[in-house]
Amino acid sequence: MKIPRSISKLIDSFQGLPGIGPKSAQRLTFHLLRIPQDQIERFANALTGLKQGTIICGVCKNVGEEEICAVCSDNLRDHAKIIVVANPMDAFAIEKTGYNGIYHVLHGLIDPLNGIGPEELFIDDLIQRIGNYLKENDDLLEVILATNTSMEGESTAMYISNLIKKNNFKLTLSRIARGLPVGGDIEYADEVTLSRALEGRVEF
Amino acid sequence: MKIPRSISKLIDSFQGLPGIGPKSAQRLTFHLLRIPQDQIERFANALTGLKQGTIICGVCKNVGEEEICAVCSDNLRDHAKIIVVANPMDAFAIEKTGYNGIYHVLHGLIDPLNGIGPEELFIDDLIQRIGNYLKENDDLLEVILATNTSMEGESTAMYISNLIKKNNFKLTLSRIARGLPVGGDIEYADEVTLSRALEGRVEF
């Protein structure tokens, strides 16, 4: 018995996605075989239209629907506060906290093992953007490095912080706090997190 | 910040798939944002072409590429042995064991809680198929019920076995063995599996 070509083609496409193995790809494909064709068409149209409906913002590099995204063109937001994140999803997550500044999206993290160097990311754009801001404004700029607390996230933050120092930019540079997650258990925290939580202790 | 409509549309489509929650749907969508458009087009084409390239076999109801699938039209296979499975994926799995008979695919299991009754499945077709076979052939037909060993699988097997008895069909009816999986640990086996394994013991 041969799996029909139209089925194996879709299984292959699913398998190319992150976190979807051969078994899940099969399950998803056979699920789609059972749902109405118009629902499948809607899915396919959403796929092909994905990039046509989005554009990388010229300022913050986040995905948006206009040349300059809704956040960057919003004058009510604090443009003297830039949070640097790896991905659009991170920006959406931070947005939910009620953050009122603006963003800079790197579109990845430095990861030499996977062949991703700083030049693949929007790091140069960040440096240029900071330079332009400082030339035109007198307010104190704050840059918050909010990359993941993984090895790649930490080294990307380190790399950006070195670049900023090298350029002698006058600004406040910070890194998001590392510590126990809210609701966390000291007993079960790993030692690195716990020592970061102690280092970063704040006055009560 | 609003998620662009073309992104949220694709997130919604992914979320409709089994086993994909809001977080995974987001991750998949943002992953696709980063891959080349032609790869996305290939994915979309595989989706829309899924059903056009497949057809339900008129005999065994498995998905295939012709009116009568490759298995059912293969005269080298043993047509006096029919394995009844719930889904095409199950048939593909059994095929890998080197099985040389043919199949009958129910396309689901009886599951009253989710509103799936026997009339939603290809059970009547199975009974009719067995009836026709017995009218035309004198060989001993063997029907093997290979539905899952879950509650739905067991009750579907029970339902079919009752129908076969009611029709007074002369055939060998069997159920796949329930017991310890190969490489299994008696110590960790649940008691239902273990008692099934004991009941189904075979001569050494």
mmCIF file of C-alpha atoms in Angstrom:
data_model
loop_
_atom_site.group_PDB
_atom_site.id
_atom_site.type_symbol
_atom_site.label_atom_id
_atom_site.label_comp_id
_atom_site.label_asym_id
_atom_site.label_seq_id
_atom_site.Cartn_x
_atom_site.Cartn_y
_atom_site.Cartn_z
ATOM 1 C CA MET A 1 0.000 0.000 0.000
ATOM 2 C CA LYS A 2 1.362 3.383 -1.000
ATOM 3 C CA ILE A 3 0.272 6.576 0.731
ATOM 4 C CA PRO A 4 -1.392 8.687 -2.007
ATOM 5 C CA ARG A 5 0.932 11.432 -3.271
ATOM 6 C CA SER A 6 -1.395 14.267 -2.321
ATOM 7 C CA ILE A 7 -1.399 12.975 1.248
ATOM 8 C CA SER A 8 2.351 12.475 1.518
ATOM 9 C CA LYS A 9 2.939 15.944 0.083
ATOM 10 C CA LEU A 10 0.896 17.537 2.845
ATOM 11 C CA ILE A 11 2.526 15.327 5.491
ATOM 12 C CA ASP A 12 5.915 16.587 4.251
ATOM 13 C CA SER A 13 4.772 20.200 4.459
ATOM 14 C CA PHE A 14 3.559 19.757 8.031
ATOM 15 C CA GLN A 15 6.747 17.978 9.011
ATOM 16 C CA GLY A 16 8.755 21.014 7.952
ATOM 17 C CA LEU A 17 7.148 23.034 10.745
ATOM 18 C CA PRO A 18 8.842 23.365 14.130
ATOM 19 C CA GLY A 19 7.663 20.920 16.783
ATOM 20 C CA ILE A 20 5.716 18.733 14.352
ATOM 21 C CA GLY A 21 7.123 15.237 13.943
ATOM 22 C CA PRO A 22 6.155 12.533 11.450
ATOM 23 C CA LYS A 23 3.343 11.167 13.641
ATOM 24 C CA SER A 24 1.696 14.553 14.255
ATOM 25 C CA ALA A 25 2.082 15.456 10.578
ATOM 26 C CA GLN A 26 0.211 12.261 9.663
ATOM 27 C CA ARG A 27 -2.482 12.883 12.240
ATOM 28 C CA LEU A 28 -3.031 16.481 11.078
ATOM 29 C CA THR A 29 -3.199 15.451 7.436
ATOM 30 C CA PHE A 30 -5.715 12.680 8.029
ATOM 31 C CA HIS A 31 -7.736 15.059 10.173
ATOM 32 C CA LEU A 32 -7.888 17.525 7.278
ATOM 33 C CA LEU A 33 -9.066 14.715 4.986
ATOM 34 C CA ARG A 34 -12.227 14.579 7.053
ATOM 35 C CA ILE A 35 -13.089 18.284 7.205
ATOM 36 C CA PRO A 36 -15.062 20.151 4.504
ATOM 37 C CA GLN A 37 -13.131 21.445 1.497
ATOM 38 C CA ASP A 38 -14.157 25.090 2.079
ATOM 39 C CA GLN A 39 -12.536 25.023 5.515
ATOM 40 C CA ILE A 40 -9.357 23.689 3.918
ATOM 41 C CA GLU A 41 -9.508 26.439 1.289
ATOM 42 C CA ARG A 42 -9.788 29.034 4.045
ATOM 43 C CA PHE A 43 -6.679 27.589 5.674
ATOM 44 C CA ALA A 44 -4.798 27.615 2.352
ATOM 45 C CA ASN A 45 -5.841 31.196 1.652
ATOM 46 C CA ALA A 46 -4.704 32.290 5.110
ATOM 47 C CA LEU A 47 -1.333 30.708 4.319
ATOM 48 C CA THR A 48 -0.776 32.343 0.942
ATOM 49 C CA GLY A 49 -2.087 35.678 2.201
ATOM 50 C CA LEU A 50 0.103 35.650 5.301
ATOM 51 C CA LYS A 51 2.969 37.688 3.899
ATOM 52 C CA GLN A 52 0.903 39.754 1.484
ATOM 53 C CA GLY A 53 -1.018 41.136 4.439
ATOM 54 C CA THR A 54 2.024 41.963 6.548
ATOM 55 C CA ILE A 55 5.007 44.239 6.235
ATOM 56 C CA ILE A 56 8.113 44.742 8.360
ATOM 57 C CA CYS A 57 7.901 48.152 10.056
ATOM 58 C CA GLY A 58 10.624 50.499 8.770
ATOM 59 C CA VAL A 59 11.419 51.670 12.293
ATOM 60 C CA CYS A 60 11.060 48.838 14.781
ATOM 61 C CA LYS A 61 11.117 45.874 12.344
ATOM 62 C CA ASN A 62 8.020 44.371 13.959
ATOM 63 C CA VAL A 63 5.419 42.869 11.636
ATOM 64 C CA GLY A 64 2.554 45.223 10.961
ATOM 65 C CA GLU A 65 0.117 46.258 8.291
ATOM 66 C CA GLU A 66 1.741 49.586 7.319
ATOM 67 C CA GLU A 67 5.201 50.971 6.397
ATOM 68 C CA ILE A 68 5.447 52.420 9.896
ATOM 69 C CA CYS A 69 3.606 50.189 12.350
ATOM 70 C CA ALA A 70 0.782 51.314 14.617
ATOM 71 C CA VAL A 71 3.069 51.376 17.675
ATOM 72 C CA CYS A 72 5.855 53.446 16.078
ATOM 73 C CA SER A 73 3.398 55.977 14.641
ATOM 74 C CA ASP A 74 1.539 56.381 17.952
ATOM 75 C CA ASN A 75 2.545 59.721 19.479
ATOM 76 C CA LEU A 76 0.930 58.868 22.799
ATOM 77 C CA ARG A 77 3.548 56.189 23.430
ATOM 78 C CA ASP A 78 6.864 56.908 25.113
ATOM 79 C CA HIS A 79 9.413 56.997 22.281
ATOM 80 C CA ALA A 80 12.295 57.385 24.734
ATOM 81 C CA LYS A 81 11.877 53.781 25.882
ATOM 82 C CA ILE A 82 12.847 50.981 23.505
ATOM 83 C CA ILE A 83 12.460 47.316 24.401
ATOM 84 C CA VAL A 84 14.662 45.060 22.302
ATOM 85 C CA VAL A 85 13.099 41.634 21.655
ATOM 86 C CA ALA A 86 13.993 38.656 19.501
ATOM 87 C CA ASN A 87 10.623 38.026 17.843
ATOM 88 C CA PRO A 88 7.262 39.686 17.144
ATOM 89 C CA MET A 89 5.680 37.163 19.535
ATOM 90 C CA ASP A 90 7.836 38.535 22.356
ATOM 91 C CA ALA A 91 6.613 42.045 21.588
ATOM 92 C CA PHE A 92 2.997 40.864 21.648
ATOM 93 C CA ALA A 93 3.660 39.209 25.023
ATOM 94 C CA ILE A 94 5.195 42.380 26.496
ATOM 95 C CA GLU A 95 2.357 44.465 25.078
ATOM 96 C CA LYS A 96 -0.045 42.526 27.289
ATOM 97 C CA THR A 97 1.705 43.837 30.420
ATOM 98 C CA GLY A 98 0.509 47.360 29.571
ATOM 99 C CA TYR A 99 3.971 48.571 28.453
ATOM 100 C CA ASN A 100 3.758 52.028 26.914
ATOM 101 C CA GLY A 101 7.119 52.454 25.164
ATOM 102 C CA ILE A 102 8.174 51.219 21.738
ATOM 103 C CA TYR A 103 10.019 48.175 20.441
ATOM 104 C CA HIS A 104 12.882 46.924 18.354
ATOM 105 C CA VAL A 105 12.516 43.419 16.941
ATOM 106 C CA LEU A 106 15.759 41.606 16.075
ATOM 107 C CA HIS A 107 14.072 38.666 14.298
ATOM 108 C CA GLY A 108 16.212 36.069 15.986
ATOM 109 C CA LEU A 109 19.107 35.629 18.379
ATOM 110 C CA ILE A 110 22.809 35.207 17.758
ATOM 111 C CA ASP A 111 23.271 31.449 17.481
ATOM 112 C CA PRO A 112 26.603 30.450 15.892
ATOM 113 C CA LEU A 113 25.772 26.720 16.134
ATOM 114 C CA ASN A 114 22.889 27.291 13.732
ATOM 115 C CA GLY A 115 24.823 29.730 11.591
ATOM 116 C CA ILE A 116 23.046 32.873 12.780
ATOM 117 C CA GLY A 117 25.474 35.755 13.238
ATOM 118 C CA PRO A 118 24.732 39.366 14.275
ATOM 119 C CA GLU A 119 24.601 40.463 10.625
ATOM 120 C CA GLU A 120 21.541 38.198 10.083
ATOM 121 C CA LEU A 121 19.612 40.178 12.686
ATOM 122 C CA PHE A 122 18.388 43.775 12.858
ATOM 123 C CA ILE A 123 21.196 44.740 15.259
ATOM 124 C CA ASP A 124 22.903 47.293 13.000
ATOM 125 C CA ASP A 125 19.495 48.871 12.467
ATOM 126 C CA LEU A 126 19.095 49.184 16.227
ATOM 127 C CA ILE A 127 22.467 50.931 16.622
ATOM 128 C CA GLN A 128 21.663 53.291 13.756
ATOM 129 C CA ARG A 129 18.226 53.952 15.192
ATOM 130 C CA ILE A 130 19.670 54.783 18.613
ATOM 131 C CA GLY A 131 22.279 57.052 16.983
ATOM 132 C CA ASN A 132 19.621 58.953 15.043
ATOM 133 C CA TYR A 133 17.446 59.311 18.125
ATOM 134 C CA LEU A 134 20.294 60.725 20.220
ATOM 135 C CA LYS A 135 21.204 63.211 17.472
ATOM 136 C CA GLU A 136 17.649 64.549 17.294
ATOM 137 C CA ASN A 137 16.483 64.372 20.909
ATOM 138 C CA ASP A 138 17.709 65.508 24.286
ATOM 139 C CA ASP A 139 15.546 63.232 26.480
ATOM 140 C CA LEU A 140 17.227 60.405 28.248
ATOM 141 C CA LEU A 141 16.762 57.281 26.120
ATOM 142 C CA GLU A 142 16.222 53.962 27.863
ATOM 143 C CA VAL A 143 16.992 50.714 26.065
ATOM 144 C CA ILE A 144 15.742 47.537 27.720
ATOM 145 C CA LEU A 145 17.199 44.259 26.493
ATOM 146 C CA ALA A 146 14.375 41.742 26.705
ATOM 147 C CA THR A 147 15.828 38.763 24.895
ATOM 148 C CA ASN A 148 15.290 35.283 26.349
ATOM 149 C CA THR A 149 17.324 34.304 29.377
ATOM 150 C CA SER A 150 18.740 31.367 27.415
ATOM 151 C CA MET A 151 22.374 31.193 26.368
ATOM 152 C CA GLU A 152 21.570 32.679 22.947
ATOM 153 C CA GLY A 153 19.448 35.409 24.521
ATOM 154 C CA GLU A 154 22.146 36.327 27.039
ATOM 155 C CA SER A 155 24.927 36.440 24.469
ATOM 156 C CA THR A 156 22.815 38.543 22.097
ATOM 157 C CA ALA A 157 22.129 40.977 24.952
ATOM 158 C CA MET A 158 25.831 41.031 25.786
ATOM 159 C CA TYR A 159 26.731 41.675 22.143
ATOM 160 C CA ILE A 160 24.309 44.597 21.855
ATOM 161 C CA SER A 161 25.450 46.071 25.163
ATOM 162 C CA ASN A 162 29.086 45.964 23.944
ATOM 163 C CA LEU A 163 28.140 47.674 20.681
ATOM 164 C CA ILE A 164 26.305 50.416 22.575
ATOM 165 C CA LYS A 165 29.316 50.992 24.830
ATOM 166 C CA LYS A 166 31.663 51.046 21.844
ATOM 167 C CA ASN A 167 29.549 53.776 20.246
ATOM 168 C CA ASN A 168 29.701 55.864 23.430
ATOM 169 C CA PHE A 169 25.943 56.326 23.370
ATOM 170 C CA LYS A 170 24.605 58.234 26.382
ATOM 171 C CA LEU A 171 21.574 56.208 27.454
ATOM 172 C CA THR A 172 20.227 53.969 30.188
ATOM 173 C CA LEU A 173 20.716 50.357 29.267
ATOM 174 C CA SER A 174 18.945 47.643 31.226
ATOM 175 C CA ARG A 175 18.238 43.945 31.086
ATOM 176 C CA ILE A 176 14.947 42.352 32.205
ATOM 177 C CA ALA A 177 15.181 40.867 35.695
ATOM 178 C CA ARG A 178 16.082 37.242 36.119
ATOM 179 C CA GLY A 179 14.608 35.617 39.179
ATOM 180 C CA LEU A 180 11.862 33.375 40.413
ATOM 181 C CA PRO A 181 8.711 33.375 38.281
ATOM 182 C CA VAL A 182 5.637 34.618 40.150
ATOM 183 C CA GLY A 183 4.107 31.714 42.037
ATOM 184 C CA GLY A 184 7.510 30.013 42.018
ATOM 185 C CA ASP A 185 8.863 27.679 44.640
ATOM 186 C CA ILE A 186 12.309 28.389 46.115
ATOM 187 C CA GLU A 187 12.698 24.705 46.922
ATOM 188 C CA TYR A 188 12.350 23.733 43.268
ATOM 189 C CA ALA A 189 14.194 26.649 41.635
ATOM 190 C CA ASP A 190 17.446 25.749 39.882
ATOM 191 C CA GLU A 191 20.587 27.219 41.420
ATOM 192 C CA VAL A 192 21.361 29.619 38.567
ATOM 193 C CA THR A 193 17.896 31.167 38.739
ATOM 194 C CA LEU A 194 18.102 31.351 42.509
ATOM 195 C CA SER A 195 21.490 33.061 42.534
ATOM 196 C CA ARG A 196 20.207 35.544 39.900
ATOM 197 C CA ALA A 197 17.170 36.168 42.094
ATOM 198 C CA LEU A 198 19.445 36.900 45.058
ATOM 199 C CA GLU A 199 21.774 39.149 43.051
ATOM 200 C CA GLY A 200 18.809 41.084 41.709
ATOM 201 C CA ARG A 201 17.108 41.532 45.110
ATOM 202 C CA VAL A 202 15.179 44.770 45.528
ATOM 203 C CA GLU A 203 14.502 46.834 48.645
ATOM 204 C CA PHE A 204 11.325 45.808 50.440
ATOM 205 C CA MET B 1 -0.612 46.822 19.242
ATOM 206 C CA LYS B 2 -2.969 44.732 17.166
ATOM 207 C CA ILE B 3 -1.926 41.431 15.595
ATOM 208 C CA PRO B 4 -2.249 41.981 11.802
ATOM 209 C CA ARG B 5 -5.386 40.350 10.404
ATOM 210 C CA SER B 6 -3.519 38.071 8.008
ATOM 211 C CA ILE B 7 -1.552 36.703 10.960
ATOM 212 C CA SER B 8 -4.537 36.194 13.245
ATOM 213 C CA LYS B 9 -6.430 34.468 10.425
ATOM 214 C CA LEU B 10 -3.680 31.878 10.046
ATOM 215 C CA ILE B 11 -3.385 31.463 13.822
ATOM 216 C CA ASP B 12 -7.122 30.693 13.895
ATOM 217 C CA SER B 13 -6.751 28.112 11.132
ATOM 218 C CA PHE B 14 -3.936 26.341 12.953
ATOM 219 C CA GLN B 15 -5.860 26.405 16.215
ATOM 220 C CA GLY B 16 -8.662 24.459 14.579
ATOM 221 C CA LEU B 17 -6.344 21.467 14.151
ATOM 222 C CA PRO B 18 -6.239 18.693 16.759
ATOM 223 C CA GLY B 19 -3.494 19.018 19.351
ATOM 224 C CA ILE B 20 -2.564 22.572 18.392
ATOM 225 C CA GLY B 21 -3.280 25.154 21.078
ATOM 226 C CA PRO B 22 -3.097 28.958 20.905
ATOM 227 C CA LYS B 23 0.636 29.080 21.736
ATOM 228 C CA SER B 24 1.657 26.490 19.129
ATOM 229 C CA ALA B 25 -0.595 28.144 16.550
ATOM 230 C CA GLN B 26 1.208 31.441 17.173
ATOM 231 C CA ARG B 27 4.611 29.829 16.999
ATOM 232 C CA LEU B 28 3.813 28.037 13.717
ATOM 233 C CA THR B 29 2.425 31.204 12.157
ATOM 234 C CA PHE B 30 5.419 33.332 13.096
ATOM 235 C CA HIS B 31 7.708 30.573 11.850
ATOM 236 C CA LEU B 32 5.964 30.668 8.469
ATOM 237 C CA LEU B 33 6.432 34.446 8.370
ATOM 238 C CA ARG B 34 10.160 33.813 8.170
ATOM 239 C CA ILE B 35 10.232 31.162 5.443
ATOM 240 C CA PRO B 36 10.264 31.931 1.687
ATOM 241 C CA GLN B 37 6.917 32.561 -0.005
ATOM 242 C CA ASP B 38 7.372 29.698 -2.514
ATOM 243 C CA GLN B 39 7.631 27.198 0.334
ATOM 244 C CA ILE B 40 4.402 28.600 1.792
ATOM 245 C CA GLU B 41 2.752 28.329 -1.634
ATOM 246 C CA ARG B 42 3.796 24.676 -1.809
ATOM 247 C CA PHE B 43 2.191 24.092 1.586
ATOM 248 C CA ALA B 44 -1.017 25.863 0.498
ATOM 249 C CA ASN B 45 -1.156 23.871 -2.734
ATOM 250 C CA ALA B 46 -0.675 20.605 -0.854
ATOM 251 C CA LEU B 47 -3.629 21.625 1.303
ATOM 252 C CA THR B 48 -6.045 22.512 -1.485
ATOM 253 C CA GLY B 49 -4.963 19.498 -3.529
ATOM 254 C CA LEU B 50 -5.345 17.073 -0.627
ATOM 255 C CA LYS B 51 -8.838 15.902 -1.424
ATOM 256 C CA GLN B 52 -8.652 16.341 -5.184
ATOM 257 C CA GLY B 53 -5.812 13.820 -5.250
ATOM 258 C CA THR B 54 -7.528 11.230 -3.091
ATOM 259 C CA ILE B 55 -10.635 9.132 -3.339
ATOM 260 C CA ILE B 56 -12.362 6.729 -0.957
ATOM 261 C CA CYS B 57 -11.955 3.182 -2.291
ATOM 262 C CA GLY B 58 -15.319 1.704 -3.297
ATOM 263 C CA VAL B 59 -14.499 -1.593 -1.610
ATOM 264 C CA CYS B 60 -12.474 -1.031 1.551
ATOM 265 C CA LYS B 61 -13.182 2.711 2.071
ATOM 266 C CA ASN B 62 -9.487 3.411 2.559
ATOM 267 C CA VAL B 63 -8.121 6.584 0.939
ATOM 268 C CA GLY B 64 -6.422 5.894 -2.352
ATOM 269 C CA GLU B 65 -5.840 7.351 -5.773
ATOM 270 C CA GLU B 66 -8.285 5.200 -7.738
ATOM 271 C CA GLU B 67 -11.937 4.018 -7.564
ATOM 272 C CA ILE B 68 -10.693 0.646 -6.335
ATOM 273 C CA CYS B 69 -7.527 1.107 -4.285
ATOM 274 C CA ALA B 70 -4.208 -0.600 -5.008
ATOM 275 C CA VAL B 71 -4.704 -3.078 -2.168
ATOM 276 C CA CYS B 72 -8.223 -4.160 -3.152
ATOM 277 C CA SER B 73 -7.245 -4.597 -6.817
ATOM 278 C CA ASP B 74 -4.138 -6.615 -5.991
ATOM 279 C CA ASN B 75 -4.844 -10.271 -6.796
ATOM 280 C CA LEU B 76 -1.707 -11.446 -5.029
ATOM 281 C CA ARG B 77 -3.151 -10.437 -1.682
ATOM 282 C CA ASP B 78 -5.310 -12.731 0.414
ATOM 283 C CA HIS B 79 -8.879 -11.531 -0.134
ATOM 284 C CA ALA B 80 -10.235 -13.992 2.429
ATOM 285 C CA LYS B 81 -8.694 -12.008 5.258
ATOM 286 C CA ILE B 82 -10.165 -8.626 6.155
ATOM 287 C CA ILE B 83 -8.757 -6.418 8.889
ATOM 288 C CA VAL B 84 -11.245 -3.855 10.172
ATOM 289 C CA VAL B 85 -9.617 -0.593 11.289
ATOM 290 C CA ALA B 86 -10.903 2.795 12.384
ATOM 291 C CA ASN B 87 -8.695 5.032 10.247
ATOM 292 C CA PRO B 88 -6.464 4.976 7.155
ATOM 293 C CA MET B 89 -3.485 5.622 9.458
ATOM 294 C CA ASP B 90 -4.199 2.349 11.260
ATOM 295 C CA ALA B 91 -4.160 0.511 7.936
ATOM 296 C CA PHE B 92 -0.829 2.094 7.038
ATOM 297 C CA ALA B 93 0.547 1.012 10.422
ATOM 298 C CA ILE B 94 -0.633 -2.604 9.948
ATOM 299 C CA GLU B 95 0.737 -2.617 6.407
ATOM 300 C CA LYS B 96 4.228 -2.122 7.849
ATOM 301 C CA THR B 97 3.992 -5.464 9.663
ATOM 302 C CA GLY B 98 3.975 -7.264 6.300
ATOM 303 C CA TYR B 99 0.251 -8.144 6.479
ATOM 304 C CA ASN B 100 -0.925 -9.657 3.199
ATOM 305 C CA GLY B 101 -4.720 -9.557 3.468
ATOM 306 C CA ILE B 102 -7.069 -6.669 2.753
ATOM 307 C CA TYR B 103 -8.746 -3.980 4.851
ATOM 308 C CA HIS B 104 -11.967 -2.330 5.788
ATOM 309 C CA VAL B 105 -11.731 1.244 7.060
ATOM 310 C CA LEU B 106 -14.594 2.452 9.262
ATOM 311 C CA HIS B 107 -13.481 6.106 9.336
ATOM 312 C CA GLY B 108 -14.024 6.497 13.042
ATOM 313 C CA LEU B 109 -15.260 4.658 16.112
ATOM 314 C CA ILE B 110 -18.654 4.589 17.761
ATOM 315 C CA ASP B 111 -18.498 7.434 20.268
ATOM 316 C CA PRO B 112 -21.933 8.507 21.550
ATOM 317 C CA LEU B 113 -20.456 11.255 23.734
ATOM 318 C CA ASN B 114 -19.237 12.985 20.594
ATOM 319 C CA GLY B 115 -22.372 12.173 18.644
ATOM 320 C CA ILE B 116 -20.849 9.468 16.457
ATOM 321 C CA GLY B 117 -23.212 6.528 15.989
ATOM 322 C CA PRO B 118 -22.744 3.367 13.899
ATOM 323 C CA GLU B 119 -24.583 4.950 10.955
ATOM 324 C CA GLU B 120 -21.817 7.608 10.669
ATOM 325 C CA LEU B 121 -19.256 4.866 10.015
ATOM 326 C CA PHE B 122 -18.788 2.363 7.184
ATOM 327 C CA ILE B 123 -20.186 -0.484 9.287
ATOM 328 C CA ASP B 124 -23.209 -1.265 7.088
ATOM 329 C CA ASP B 125 -20.836 -1.360 4.132
ATOM 330 C CA LEU B 126 -18.726 -3.932 5.968
ATOM 331 C CA ILE B 127 -21.716 -6.170 6.644
ATOM 332 C CA GLN B 128 -22.855 -5.894 3.033
ATOM 333 C CA ARG B 129 -19.320 -6.588 1.818
ATOM 334 C CA ILE B 130 -19.064 -9.706 3.978
ATOM 335 C CA GLY B 131 -22.501 -10.864 2.765
ATOM 336 C CA ASN B 132 -21.501 -10.457 -0.885
ATOM 337 C CA TYR B 133 -18.206 -12.256 -0.315
ATOM 338 C CA LEU B 134 -19.881 -15.240 1.327
ATOM 339 C CA LYS B 135 -22.438 -15.472 -1.511
ATOM 340 C CA GLU B 136 -19.717 -15.599 -4.153
ATOM 341 C CA ASN B 137 -16.938 -17.557 -2.428
ATOM 342 C CA ASP B 138 -16.564 -20.829 -0.618
ATOM 343 C CA ASP B 139 -13.234 -20.128 1.148
ATOM 344 C CA LEU B 140 -13.307 -19.515 4.855
ATOM 345 C CA LEU B 141 -13.391 -15.766 5.417
ATOM 346 C CA GLU B 142 -11.484 -14.334 8.376
ATOM 347 C CA VAL B 143 -12.422 -10.951 9.792
ATOM 348 C CA ILE B 144 -9.985 -9.419 12.267
ATOM 349 C CA LEU B 145 -11.257 -6.537 14.374
ATOM 350 C CA ALA B 146 -8.278 -4.202 14.808
ATOM 351 C CA THR B 147 -9.865 -1.154 16.375
ATOM 352 C CA ASN B 148 -8.077 0.587 19.258
ATOM 353 C CA THR B 149 -8.169 -1.087 22.640
ATOM 354 C CA SER B 150 -9.800 2.050 24.086
ATOM 355 C CA MET B 151 -13.378 2.082 25.279
ATOM 356 C CA GLU B 152 -14.621 3.360 21.908
ATOM 357 C CA GLY B 153 -12.537 0.768 20.060
ATOM 358 C CA GLU B 154 -13.784 -2.089 22.225
ATOM 359 C CA SER B 155 -17.429 -1.095 21.938
ATOM 360 C CA THR B 156 -17.162 -0.675 18.165
ATOM 361 C CA ALA B 157 -15.623 -4.164 17.931
ATOM 362 C CA MET B 158 -18.398 -5.513 20.133
ATOM 363 C CA TYR B 159 -21.071 -3.817 17.988
ATOM 364 C CA ILE B 160 -19.647 -5.291 14.764
ATOM 365 C CA SER B 161 -19.299 -8.739 16.286
ATOM 366 C CA ASN B 162 -22.962 -8.646 17.355
ATOM 367 C CA LEU B 163 -24.046 -7.605 13.848
ATOM 368 C CA ILE B 164 -22.050 -10.454 12.315
ATOM 369 C CA LYS B 165 -23.635 -12.963 14.700
ATOM 370 C CA LYS B 166 -27.099 -11.572 14.002
ATOM 371 C CA ASN B 167 -26.547 -12.098 10.262
ATOM 372 C CA ASN B 168 -25.518 -15.729 10.848
ATOM 373 C CA PHE B 169 -22.394 -15.240 8.740
ATOM 374 C CA LYS B 170 -20.150 -18.276 8.620
ATOM 375 C CA LEU B 171 -16.658 -16.853 9.173
ATOM 376 C CA THR B 172 -13.792 -16.694 11.625
ATOM 377 C CA LEU B 173 -14.009 -13.536 13.681
ATOM 378 C CA SER B 174 -11.043 -12.447 15.779
ATOM 379 C CA ARG B 175 -9.862 -9.469 17.783
ATOM 380 C CA ILE B 176 -6.228 -8.334 17.926
ATOM 381 C CA ALA B 177 -4.478 -9.552 21.064
ATOM 382 C CA ARG B 178 -4.411 -7.355 24.128
ATOM 383 C CA GLY B 179 -1.357 -7.830 26.295
ATOM 384 C CA LEU B 180 1.993 -6.393 27.211
ATOM 385 C CA PRO B 181 3.666 -4.342 24.471
ATOM 386 C CA VAL B 182 6.964 -5.828 23.289
ATOM 387 C CA GLY B 183 9.733 -4.610 25.599
ATOM 388 C CA GLY B 184 7.104 -4.046 28.309
ATOM 389 C CA ASP B 185 7.649 -4.338 32.028
ATOM 390 C CA ILE B 186 5.267 -6.541 34.034
ATOM 391 C CA GLU B 187 6.002 -4.467 37.120
ATOM 392 C CA TYR B 188 4.698 -1.303 35.462
ATOM 393 C CA ALA B 189 1.812 -2.766 33.454
ATOM 394 C CA ASP B 190 -1.650 -1.660 34.524
ATOM 395 C CA GLU B 191 -3.869 -4.391 35.952
ATOM 396 C CA VAL B 192 -6.356 -4.453 33.059
ATOM 397 C CA THR B 193 -3.577 -4.970 30.510
ATOM 398 C CA LEU B 194 -1.963 -7.601 32.704
ATOM 399 C CA SER B 195 -5.167 -9.575 33.183
ATOM 400 C CA ARG B 196 -5.789 -9.414 29.407
ATOM 401 C CA ALA B 197 -2.246 -10.675 28.843
ATOM 402 C CA LEU B 198 -2.898 -13.596 31.189
ATOM 403 C CA GLU B 199 -6.281 -14.418 29.637
ATOM 404 C CA GLY B 200 -4.725 -14.359 26.183
ATOM 405 C CA ARG B 201 -1.734 -16.541 27.077
ATOM 406 C CA VAL B 202 -0.487 -18.783 24.261
ATOM 407 C CA GLU B 203 1.193 -22.179 24.384
ATOM 408 C CA PHE B 204 4.968 -21.935 24.610
#
